[in-house]
GROMACS .gro file of N, CA and C in nm:
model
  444
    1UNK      N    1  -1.098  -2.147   6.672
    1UNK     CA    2  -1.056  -2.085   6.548
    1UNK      C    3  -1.152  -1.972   6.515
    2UNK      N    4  -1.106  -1.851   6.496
    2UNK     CA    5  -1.210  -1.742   6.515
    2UNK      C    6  -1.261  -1.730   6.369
    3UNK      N    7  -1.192  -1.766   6.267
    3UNK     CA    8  -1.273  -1.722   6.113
    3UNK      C    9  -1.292  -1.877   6.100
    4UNK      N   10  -1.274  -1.977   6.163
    4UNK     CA   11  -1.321  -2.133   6.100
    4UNK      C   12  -1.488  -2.082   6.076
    5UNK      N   13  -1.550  -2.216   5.993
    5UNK     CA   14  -1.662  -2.219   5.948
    5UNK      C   15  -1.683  -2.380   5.926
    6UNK      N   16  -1.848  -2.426   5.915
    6UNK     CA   17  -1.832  -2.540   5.804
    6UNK      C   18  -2.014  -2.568   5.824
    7UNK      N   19  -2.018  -2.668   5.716
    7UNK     CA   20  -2.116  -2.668   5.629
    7UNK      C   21  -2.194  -2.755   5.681
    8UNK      N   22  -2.345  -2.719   5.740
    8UNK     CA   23  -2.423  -2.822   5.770
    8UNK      C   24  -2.551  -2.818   5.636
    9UNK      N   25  -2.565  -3.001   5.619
    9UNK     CA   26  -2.657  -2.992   5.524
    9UNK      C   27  -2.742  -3.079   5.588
   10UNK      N   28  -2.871  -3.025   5.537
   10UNK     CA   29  -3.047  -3.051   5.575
   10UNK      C   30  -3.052  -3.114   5.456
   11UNK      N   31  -3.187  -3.242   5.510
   11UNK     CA   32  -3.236  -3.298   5.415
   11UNK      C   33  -3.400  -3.281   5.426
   12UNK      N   34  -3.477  -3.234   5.336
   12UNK     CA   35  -3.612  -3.216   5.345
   12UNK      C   36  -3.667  -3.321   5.269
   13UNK      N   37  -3.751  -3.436   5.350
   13UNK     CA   38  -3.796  -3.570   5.322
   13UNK      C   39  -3.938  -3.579   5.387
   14UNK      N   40  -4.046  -3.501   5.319
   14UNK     CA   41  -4.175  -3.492   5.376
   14UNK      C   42  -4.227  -3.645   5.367
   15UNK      N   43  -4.367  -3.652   5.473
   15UNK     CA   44  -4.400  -3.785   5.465
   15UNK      C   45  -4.555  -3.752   5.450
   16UNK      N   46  -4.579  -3.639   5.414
   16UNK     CA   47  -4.722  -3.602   5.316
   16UNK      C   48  -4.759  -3.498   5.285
   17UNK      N   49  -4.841  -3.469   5.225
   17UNK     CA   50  -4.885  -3.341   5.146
   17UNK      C   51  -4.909  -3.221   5.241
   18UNK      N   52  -4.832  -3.127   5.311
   18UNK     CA   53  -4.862  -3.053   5.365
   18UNK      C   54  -4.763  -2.932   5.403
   19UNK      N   55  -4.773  -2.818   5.482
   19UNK     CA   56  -4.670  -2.755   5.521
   19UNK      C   57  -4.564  -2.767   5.615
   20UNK      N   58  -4.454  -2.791   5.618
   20UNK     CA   59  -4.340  -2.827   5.755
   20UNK      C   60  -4.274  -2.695   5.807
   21UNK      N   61  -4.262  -2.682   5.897
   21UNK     CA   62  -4.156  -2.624   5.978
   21UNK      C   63  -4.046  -2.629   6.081
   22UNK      N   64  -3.955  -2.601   6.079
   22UNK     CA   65  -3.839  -2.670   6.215
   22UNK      C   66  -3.799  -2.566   6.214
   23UNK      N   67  -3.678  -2.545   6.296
   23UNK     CA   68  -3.555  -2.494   6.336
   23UNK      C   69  -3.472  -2.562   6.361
   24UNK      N   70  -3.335  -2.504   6.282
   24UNK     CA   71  -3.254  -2.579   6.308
   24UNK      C   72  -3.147  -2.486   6.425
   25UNK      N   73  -3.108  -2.551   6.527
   25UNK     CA   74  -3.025  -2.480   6.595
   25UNK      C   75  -2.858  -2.520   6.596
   26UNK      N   76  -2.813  -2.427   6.620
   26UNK     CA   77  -2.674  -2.444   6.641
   26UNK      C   78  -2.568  -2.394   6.728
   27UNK      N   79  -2.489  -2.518   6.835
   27UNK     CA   80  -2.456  -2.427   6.934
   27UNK      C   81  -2.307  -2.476   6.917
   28UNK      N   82  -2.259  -2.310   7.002
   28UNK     CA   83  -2.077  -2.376   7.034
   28UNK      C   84  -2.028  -2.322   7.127
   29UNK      N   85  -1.930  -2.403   7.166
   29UNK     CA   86  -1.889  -2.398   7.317
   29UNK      C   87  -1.871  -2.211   7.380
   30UNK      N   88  -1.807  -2.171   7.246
   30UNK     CA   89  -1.837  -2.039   7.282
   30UNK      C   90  -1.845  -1.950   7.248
   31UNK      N   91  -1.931  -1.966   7.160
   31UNK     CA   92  -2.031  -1.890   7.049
   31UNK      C   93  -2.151  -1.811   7.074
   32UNK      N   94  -2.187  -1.909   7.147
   32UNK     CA   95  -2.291  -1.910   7.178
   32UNK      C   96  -2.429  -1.974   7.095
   33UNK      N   97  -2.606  -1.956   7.072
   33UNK     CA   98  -2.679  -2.063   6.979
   33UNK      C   99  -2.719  -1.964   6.837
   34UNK      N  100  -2.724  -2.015   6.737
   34UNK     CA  101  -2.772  -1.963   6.632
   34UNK      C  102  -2.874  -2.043   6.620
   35UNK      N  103  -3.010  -1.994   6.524
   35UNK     CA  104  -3.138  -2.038   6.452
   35UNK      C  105  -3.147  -2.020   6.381
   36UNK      N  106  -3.197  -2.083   6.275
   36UNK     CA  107  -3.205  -2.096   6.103
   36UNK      C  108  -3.359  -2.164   6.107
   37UNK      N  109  -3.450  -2.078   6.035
   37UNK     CA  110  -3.561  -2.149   6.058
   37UNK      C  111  -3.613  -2.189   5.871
   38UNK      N  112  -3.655  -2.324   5.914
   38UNK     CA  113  -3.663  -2.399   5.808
   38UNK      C  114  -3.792  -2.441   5.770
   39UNK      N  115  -3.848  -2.411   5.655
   39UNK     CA  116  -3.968  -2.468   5.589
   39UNK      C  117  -3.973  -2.546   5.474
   40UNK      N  118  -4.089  -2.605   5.398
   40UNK     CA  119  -4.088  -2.673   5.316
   40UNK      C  120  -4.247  -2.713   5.281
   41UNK      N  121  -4.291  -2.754   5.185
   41UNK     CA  122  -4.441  -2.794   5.173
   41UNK      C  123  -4.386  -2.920   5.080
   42UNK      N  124  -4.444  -3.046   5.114
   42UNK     CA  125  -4.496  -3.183   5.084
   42UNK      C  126  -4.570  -3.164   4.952
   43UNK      N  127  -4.486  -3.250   4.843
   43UNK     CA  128  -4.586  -3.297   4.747
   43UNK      C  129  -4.615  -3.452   4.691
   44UNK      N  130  -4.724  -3.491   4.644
   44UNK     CA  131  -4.712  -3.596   4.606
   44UNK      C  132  -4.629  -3.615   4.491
   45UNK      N  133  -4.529  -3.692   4.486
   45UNK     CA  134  -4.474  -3.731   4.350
   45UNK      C  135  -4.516  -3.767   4.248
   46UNK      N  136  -4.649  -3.820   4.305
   46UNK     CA  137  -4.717  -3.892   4.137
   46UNK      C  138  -4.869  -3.846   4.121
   47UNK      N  139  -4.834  -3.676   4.158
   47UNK     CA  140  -4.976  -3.595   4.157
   47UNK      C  141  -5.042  -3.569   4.010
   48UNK      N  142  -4.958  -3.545   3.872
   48UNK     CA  143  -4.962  -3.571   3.801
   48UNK      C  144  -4.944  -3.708   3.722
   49UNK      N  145  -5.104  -3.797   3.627
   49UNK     CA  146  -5.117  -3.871   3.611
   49UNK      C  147  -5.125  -3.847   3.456
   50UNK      N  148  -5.064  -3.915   3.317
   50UNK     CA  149  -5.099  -3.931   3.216
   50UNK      C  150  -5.172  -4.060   3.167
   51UNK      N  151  -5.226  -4.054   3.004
   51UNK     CA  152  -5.304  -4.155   2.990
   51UNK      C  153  -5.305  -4.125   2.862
   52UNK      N  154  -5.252  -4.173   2.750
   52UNK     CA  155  -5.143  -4.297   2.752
   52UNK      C  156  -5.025  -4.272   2.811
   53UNK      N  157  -4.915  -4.325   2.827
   53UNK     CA  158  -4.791  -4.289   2.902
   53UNK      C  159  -4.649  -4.315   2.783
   54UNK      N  160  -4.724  -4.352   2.629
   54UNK     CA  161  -4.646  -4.334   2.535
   54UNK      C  162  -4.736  -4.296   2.416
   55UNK      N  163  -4.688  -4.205   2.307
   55UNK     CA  164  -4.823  -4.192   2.192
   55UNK      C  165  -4.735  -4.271   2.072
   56UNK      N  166  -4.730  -4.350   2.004
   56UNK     CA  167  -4.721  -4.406   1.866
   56UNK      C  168  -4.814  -4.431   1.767
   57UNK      N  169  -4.753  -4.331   1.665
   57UNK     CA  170  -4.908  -4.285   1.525
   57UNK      C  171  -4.850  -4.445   1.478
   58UNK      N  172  -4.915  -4.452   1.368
   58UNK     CA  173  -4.947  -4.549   1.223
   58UNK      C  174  -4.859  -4.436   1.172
   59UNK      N  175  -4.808  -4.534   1.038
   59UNK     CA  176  -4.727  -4.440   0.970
   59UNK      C  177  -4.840  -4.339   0.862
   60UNK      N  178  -4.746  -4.248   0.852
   60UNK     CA  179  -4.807  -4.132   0.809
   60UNK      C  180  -4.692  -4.049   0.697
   61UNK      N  181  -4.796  -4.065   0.534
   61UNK     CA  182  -4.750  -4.068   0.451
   61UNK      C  183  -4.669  -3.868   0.471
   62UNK      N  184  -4.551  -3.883   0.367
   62UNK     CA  185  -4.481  -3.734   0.421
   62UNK      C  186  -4.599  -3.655   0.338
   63UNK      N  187  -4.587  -3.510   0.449
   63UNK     CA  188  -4.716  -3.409   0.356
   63UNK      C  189  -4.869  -3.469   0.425
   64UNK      N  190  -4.840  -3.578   0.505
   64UNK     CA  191  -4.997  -3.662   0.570
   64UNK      C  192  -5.025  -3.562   0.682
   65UNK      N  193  -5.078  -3.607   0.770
   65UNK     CA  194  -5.087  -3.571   0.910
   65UNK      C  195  -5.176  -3.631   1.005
   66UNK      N  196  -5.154  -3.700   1.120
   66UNK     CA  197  -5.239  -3.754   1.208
   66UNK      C  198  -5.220  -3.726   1.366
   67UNK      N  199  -5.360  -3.745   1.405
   67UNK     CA  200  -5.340  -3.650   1.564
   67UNK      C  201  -5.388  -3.811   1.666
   68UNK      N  202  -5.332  -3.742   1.807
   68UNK     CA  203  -5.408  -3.856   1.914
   68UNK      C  204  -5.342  -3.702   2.029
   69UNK      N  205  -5.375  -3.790   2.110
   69UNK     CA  206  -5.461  -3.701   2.286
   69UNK      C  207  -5.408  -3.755   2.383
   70UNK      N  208  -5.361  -3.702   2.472
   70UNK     CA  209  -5.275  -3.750   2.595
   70UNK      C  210  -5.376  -3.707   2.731
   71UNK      N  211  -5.435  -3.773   2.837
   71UNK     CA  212  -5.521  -3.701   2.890
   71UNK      C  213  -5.446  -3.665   3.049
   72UNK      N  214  -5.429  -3.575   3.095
   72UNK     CA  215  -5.351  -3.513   3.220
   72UNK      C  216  -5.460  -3.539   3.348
   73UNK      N  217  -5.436  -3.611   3.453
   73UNK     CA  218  -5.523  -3.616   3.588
   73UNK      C  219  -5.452  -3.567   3.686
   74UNK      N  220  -5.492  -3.441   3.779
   74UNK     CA  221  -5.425  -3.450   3.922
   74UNK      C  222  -5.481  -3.529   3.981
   75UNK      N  223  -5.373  -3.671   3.997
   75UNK     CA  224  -5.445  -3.793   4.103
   75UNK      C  225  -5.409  -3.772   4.241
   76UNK      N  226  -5.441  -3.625   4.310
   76UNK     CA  227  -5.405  -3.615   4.490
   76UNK      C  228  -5.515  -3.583   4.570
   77UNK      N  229  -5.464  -3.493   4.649
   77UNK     CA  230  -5.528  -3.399   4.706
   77UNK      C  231  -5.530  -3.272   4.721
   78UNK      N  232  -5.404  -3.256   4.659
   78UNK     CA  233  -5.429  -3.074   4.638
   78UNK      C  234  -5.358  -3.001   4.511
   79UNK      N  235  -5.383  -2.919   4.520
   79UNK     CA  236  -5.419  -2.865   4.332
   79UNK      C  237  -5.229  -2.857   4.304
   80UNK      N  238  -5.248  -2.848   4.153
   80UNK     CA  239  -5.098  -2.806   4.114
   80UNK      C  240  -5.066  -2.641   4.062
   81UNK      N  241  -4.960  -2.689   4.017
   81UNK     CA  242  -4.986  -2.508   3.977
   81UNK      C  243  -4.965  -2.506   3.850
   82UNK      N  244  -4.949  -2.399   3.746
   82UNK     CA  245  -4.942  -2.411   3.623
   82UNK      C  246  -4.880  -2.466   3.575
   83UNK      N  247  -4.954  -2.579   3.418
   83UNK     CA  248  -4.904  -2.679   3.367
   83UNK      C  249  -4.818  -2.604   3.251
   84UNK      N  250  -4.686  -2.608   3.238
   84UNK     CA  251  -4.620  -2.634   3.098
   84UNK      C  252  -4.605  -2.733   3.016
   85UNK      N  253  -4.603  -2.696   2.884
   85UNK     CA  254  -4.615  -2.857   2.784
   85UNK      C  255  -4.533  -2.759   2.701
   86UNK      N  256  -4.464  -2.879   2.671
   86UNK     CA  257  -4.353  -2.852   2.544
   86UNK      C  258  -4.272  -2.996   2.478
   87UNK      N  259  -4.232  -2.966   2.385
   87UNK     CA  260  -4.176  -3.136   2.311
   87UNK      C  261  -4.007  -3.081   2.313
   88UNK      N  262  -3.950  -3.173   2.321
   88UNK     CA  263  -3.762  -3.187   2.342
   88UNK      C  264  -3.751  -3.305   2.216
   89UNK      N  265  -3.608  -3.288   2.152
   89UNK     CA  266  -3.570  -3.396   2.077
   89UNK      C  267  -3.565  -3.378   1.917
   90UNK      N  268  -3.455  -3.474   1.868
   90UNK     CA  269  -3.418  -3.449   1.736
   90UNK      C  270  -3.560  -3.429   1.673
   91UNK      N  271  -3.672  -3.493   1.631
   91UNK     CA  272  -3.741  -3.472   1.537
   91UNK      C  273  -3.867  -3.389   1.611
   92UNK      N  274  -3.896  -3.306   1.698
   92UNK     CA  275  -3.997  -3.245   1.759
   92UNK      C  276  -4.037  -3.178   1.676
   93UNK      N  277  -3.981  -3.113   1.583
   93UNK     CA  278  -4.041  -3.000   1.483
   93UNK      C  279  -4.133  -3.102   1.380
   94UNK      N  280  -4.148  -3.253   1.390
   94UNK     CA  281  -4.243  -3.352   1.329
   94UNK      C  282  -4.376  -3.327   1.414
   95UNK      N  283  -4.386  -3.269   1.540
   95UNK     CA  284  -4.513  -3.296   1.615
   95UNK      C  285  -4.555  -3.216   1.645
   96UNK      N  286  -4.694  -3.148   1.687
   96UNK     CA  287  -4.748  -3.015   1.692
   96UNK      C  288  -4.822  -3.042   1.801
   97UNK      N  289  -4.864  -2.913   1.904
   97UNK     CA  290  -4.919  -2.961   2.050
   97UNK      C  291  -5.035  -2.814   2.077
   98UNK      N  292  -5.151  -2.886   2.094
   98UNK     CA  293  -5.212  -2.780   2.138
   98UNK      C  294  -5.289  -2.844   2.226
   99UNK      N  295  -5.286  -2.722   2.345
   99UNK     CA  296  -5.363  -2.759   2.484
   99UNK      C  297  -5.376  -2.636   2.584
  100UNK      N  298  -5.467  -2.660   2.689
  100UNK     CA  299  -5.515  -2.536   2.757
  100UNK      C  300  -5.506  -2.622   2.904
  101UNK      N  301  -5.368  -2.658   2.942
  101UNK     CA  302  -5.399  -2.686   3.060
  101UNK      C  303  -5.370  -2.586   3.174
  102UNK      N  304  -5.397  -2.539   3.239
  102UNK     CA  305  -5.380  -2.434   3.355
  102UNK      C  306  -5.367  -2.503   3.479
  103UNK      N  307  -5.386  -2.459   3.566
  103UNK     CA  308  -5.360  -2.533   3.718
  103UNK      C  309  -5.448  -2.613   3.714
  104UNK      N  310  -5.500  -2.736   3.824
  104UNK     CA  311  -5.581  -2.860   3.806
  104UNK      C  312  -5.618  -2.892   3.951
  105UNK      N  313  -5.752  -2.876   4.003
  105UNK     CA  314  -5.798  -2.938   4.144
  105UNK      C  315  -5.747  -3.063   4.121
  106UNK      N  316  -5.769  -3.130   4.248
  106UNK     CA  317  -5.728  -3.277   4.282
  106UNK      C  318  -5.919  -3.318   4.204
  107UNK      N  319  -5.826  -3.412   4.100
  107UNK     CA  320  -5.939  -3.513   4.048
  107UNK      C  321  -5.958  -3.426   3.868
  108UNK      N  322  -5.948  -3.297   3.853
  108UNK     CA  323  -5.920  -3.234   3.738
  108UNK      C  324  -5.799  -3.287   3.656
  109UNK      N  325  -5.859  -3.293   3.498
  109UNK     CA  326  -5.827  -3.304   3.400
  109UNK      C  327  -5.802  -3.215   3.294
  110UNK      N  328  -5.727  -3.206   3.212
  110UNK     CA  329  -5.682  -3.156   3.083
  110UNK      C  330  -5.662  -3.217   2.966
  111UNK      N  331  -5.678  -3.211   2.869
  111UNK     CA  332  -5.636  -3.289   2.717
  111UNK      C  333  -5.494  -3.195   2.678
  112UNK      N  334  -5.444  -3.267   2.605
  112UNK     CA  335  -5.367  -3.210   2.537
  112UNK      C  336  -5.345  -3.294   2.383
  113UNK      N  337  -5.350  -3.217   2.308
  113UNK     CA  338  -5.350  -3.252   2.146
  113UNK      C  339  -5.205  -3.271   2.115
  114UNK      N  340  -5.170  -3.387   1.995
  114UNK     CA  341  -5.072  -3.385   1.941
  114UNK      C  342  -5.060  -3.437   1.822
  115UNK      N  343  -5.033  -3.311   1.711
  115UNK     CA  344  -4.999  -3.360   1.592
  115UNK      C  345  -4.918  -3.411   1.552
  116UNK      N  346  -4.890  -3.530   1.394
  116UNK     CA  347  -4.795  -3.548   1.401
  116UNK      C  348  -4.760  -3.531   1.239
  117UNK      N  349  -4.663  -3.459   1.174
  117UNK     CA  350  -4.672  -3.450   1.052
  117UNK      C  351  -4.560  -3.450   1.023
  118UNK      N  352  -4.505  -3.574   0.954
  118UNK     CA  353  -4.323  -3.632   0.920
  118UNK      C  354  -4.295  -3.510   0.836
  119UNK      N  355  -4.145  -3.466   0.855
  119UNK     CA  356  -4.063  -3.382   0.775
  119UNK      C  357  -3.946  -3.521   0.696
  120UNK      N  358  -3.931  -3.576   0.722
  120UNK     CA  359  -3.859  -3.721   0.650
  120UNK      C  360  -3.894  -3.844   0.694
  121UNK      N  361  -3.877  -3.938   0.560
  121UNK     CA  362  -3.906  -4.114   0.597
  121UNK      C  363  -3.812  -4.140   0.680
  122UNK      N  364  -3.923  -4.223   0.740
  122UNK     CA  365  -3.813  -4.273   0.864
  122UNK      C  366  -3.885  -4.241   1.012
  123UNK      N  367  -3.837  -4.358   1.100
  123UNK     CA  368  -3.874  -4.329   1.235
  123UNK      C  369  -3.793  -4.189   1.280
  124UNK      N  370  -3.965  -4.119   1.352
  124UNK     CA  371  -3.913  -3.962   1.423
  124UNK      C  372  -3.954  -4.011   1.548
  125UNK      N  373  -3.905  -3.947   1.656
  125UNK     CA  374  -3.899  -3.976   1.773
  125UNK      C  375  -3.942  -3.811   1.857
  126UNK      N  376  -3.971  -3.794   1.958
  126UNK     CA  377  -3.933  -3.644   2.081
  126UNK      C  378  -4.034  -3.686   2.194
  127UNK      N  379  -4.029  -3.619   2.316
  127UNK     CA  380  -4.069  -3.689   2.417
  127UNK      C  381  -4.168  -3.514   2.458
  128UNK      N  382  -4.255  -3.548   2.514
  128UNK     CA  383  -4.373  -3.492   2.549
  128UNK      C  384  -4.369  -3.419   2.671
  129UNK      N  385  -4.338  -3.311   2.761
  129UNK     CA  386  -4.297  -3.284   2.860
  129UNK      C  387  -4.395  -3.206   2.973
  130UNK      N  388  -4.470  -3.248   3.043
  130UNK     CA  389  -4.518  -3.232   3.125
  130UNK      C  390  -4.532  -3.174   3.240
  131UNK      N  391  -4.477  -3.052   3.290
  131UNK     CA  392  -4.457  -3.002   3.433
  131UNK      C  393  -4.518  -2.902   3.497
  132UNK      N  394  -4.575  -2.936   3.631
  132UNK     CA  395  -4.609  -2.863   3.742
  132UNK      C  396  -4.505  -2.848   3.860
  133UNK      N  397  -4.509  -2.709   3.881
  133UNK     CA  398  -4.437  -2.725   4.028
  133UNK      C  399  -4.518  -2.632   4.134
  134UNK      N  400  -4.588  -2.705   4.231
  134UNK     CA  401  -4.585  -2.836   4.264
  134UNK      C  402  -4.680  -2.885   4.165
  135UNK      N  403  -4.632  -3.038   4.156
  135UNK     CA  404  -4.694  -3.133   4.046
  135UNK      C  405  -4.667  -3.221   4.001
  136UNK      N  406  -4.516  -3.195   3.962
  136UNK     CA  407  -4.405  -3.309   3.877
  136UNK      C  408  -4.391  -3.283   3.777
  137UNK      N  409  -4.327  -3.389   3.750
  137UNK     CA  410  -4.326  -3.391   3.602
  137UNK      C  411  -4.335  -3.545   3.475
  138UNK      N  412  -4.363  -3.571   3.397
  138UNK     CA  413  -4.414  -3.625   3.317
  138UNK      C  414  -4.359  -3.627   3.210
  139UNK      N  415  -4.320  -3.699   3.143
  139UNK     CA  416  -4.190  -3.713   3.025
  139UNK      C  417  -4.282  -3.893   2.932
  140UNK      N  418  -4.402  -3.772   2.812
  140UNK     CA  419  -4.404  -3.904   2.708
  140UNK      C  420  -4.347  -3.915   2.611
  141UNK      N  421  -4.284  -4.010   2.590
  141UNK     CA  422  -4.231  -4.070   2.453
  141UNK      C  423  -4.304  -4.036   2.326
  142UNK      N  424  -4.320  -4.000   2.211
  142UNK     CA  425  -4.422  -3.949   2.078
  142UNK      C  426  -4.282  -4.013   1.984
  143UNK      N  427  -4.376  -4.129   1.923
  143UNK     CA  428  -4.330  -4.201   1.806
  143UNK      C  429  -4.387  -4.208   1.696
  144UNK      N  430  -4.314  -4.182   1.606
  144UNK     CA  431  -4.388  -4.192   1.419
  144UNK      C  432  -4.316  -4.188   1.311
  145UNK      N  433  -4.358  -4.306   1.204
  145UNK     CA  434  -4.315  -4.330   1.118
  145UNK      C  435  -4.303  -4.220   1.028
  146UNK      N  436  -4.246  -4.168   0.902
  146UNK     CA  437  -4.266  -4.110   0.792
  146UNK      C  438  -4.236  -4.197   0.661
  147UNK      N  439  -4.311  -4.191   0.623
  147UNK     CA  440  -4.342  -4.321   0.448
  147UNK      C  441  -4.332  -4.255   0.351
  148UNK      N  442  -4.285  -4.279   0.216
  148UNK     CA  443  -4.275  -4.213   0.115
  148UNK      C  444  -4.427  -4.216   0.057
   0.00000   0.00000   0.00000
């Protein structure tokens, strides 16, 4: 069939931290061979480490405000690349985040701050978001009351 075609799919499944290369070839009866050359670099999945892995304040009267600290480890062997932090979720505009994390050697740390200051009574909720690529990513839970 002279315009047939069809779809080969690769699976890239490293088995450690490093750079890969292949080729993939492809032959036909009378086609002749094509090459597609294929790379990829290995990361650890759980290169990024948090500590706590959920934050829940004490309640905190509305107009209050109380802080706690999330501490970031690259637990590998080789560095990540720049960290983003940002909060997702109905009540995020309750929590405030300041931090200076930048890329991280293997065994480097970062803090990251988080305020928390209720806009209404009532449990607020938003989750803490964490990502390097390469690095992962990291998703904490941030829970807090608001009290009259």
């Amino acid at each position: 069939y002279p315009d047939a075609s069809c779809v080969v799919r690769v699976v890239f499944a490293p088995s450690s931290i490093r750079d890969y290369a292949a080729t993939l070839e492809i032959t036909a009866e009378t086609g002749g061979t094509s090459t597609v050359p294929l790379a990829g670099f290995g990361v650890d999945p759980e290169q990024l480490q948090v500590e706590p892995t959920a934050v829940t304040f004490a309640p905190v009267a509305l107009g209050g405000f109380a802080t706690a600290q999330v501490i970031v480890t690259n637990d590998s062997t080789a560095p990540t690349a720049d960290i983003q932090v940002f909060k997702t979720g109905v009540a995020s505009a309750d929590f405030a985040l300041s931090q200076s994390c930048g890329p991280l050697d293997p065994g480097e740390q970062c803090t990251i701050s988080i305020g928390f200051k209720p806009r209404e009574v009532g449990r607020r909720e938003a989750l803490l978001n964490i990502v390097a690529n390469p690095g992962g990513t990291r998703l904490v839970p941030l829970v807090g009351d608001g009290t009259p």
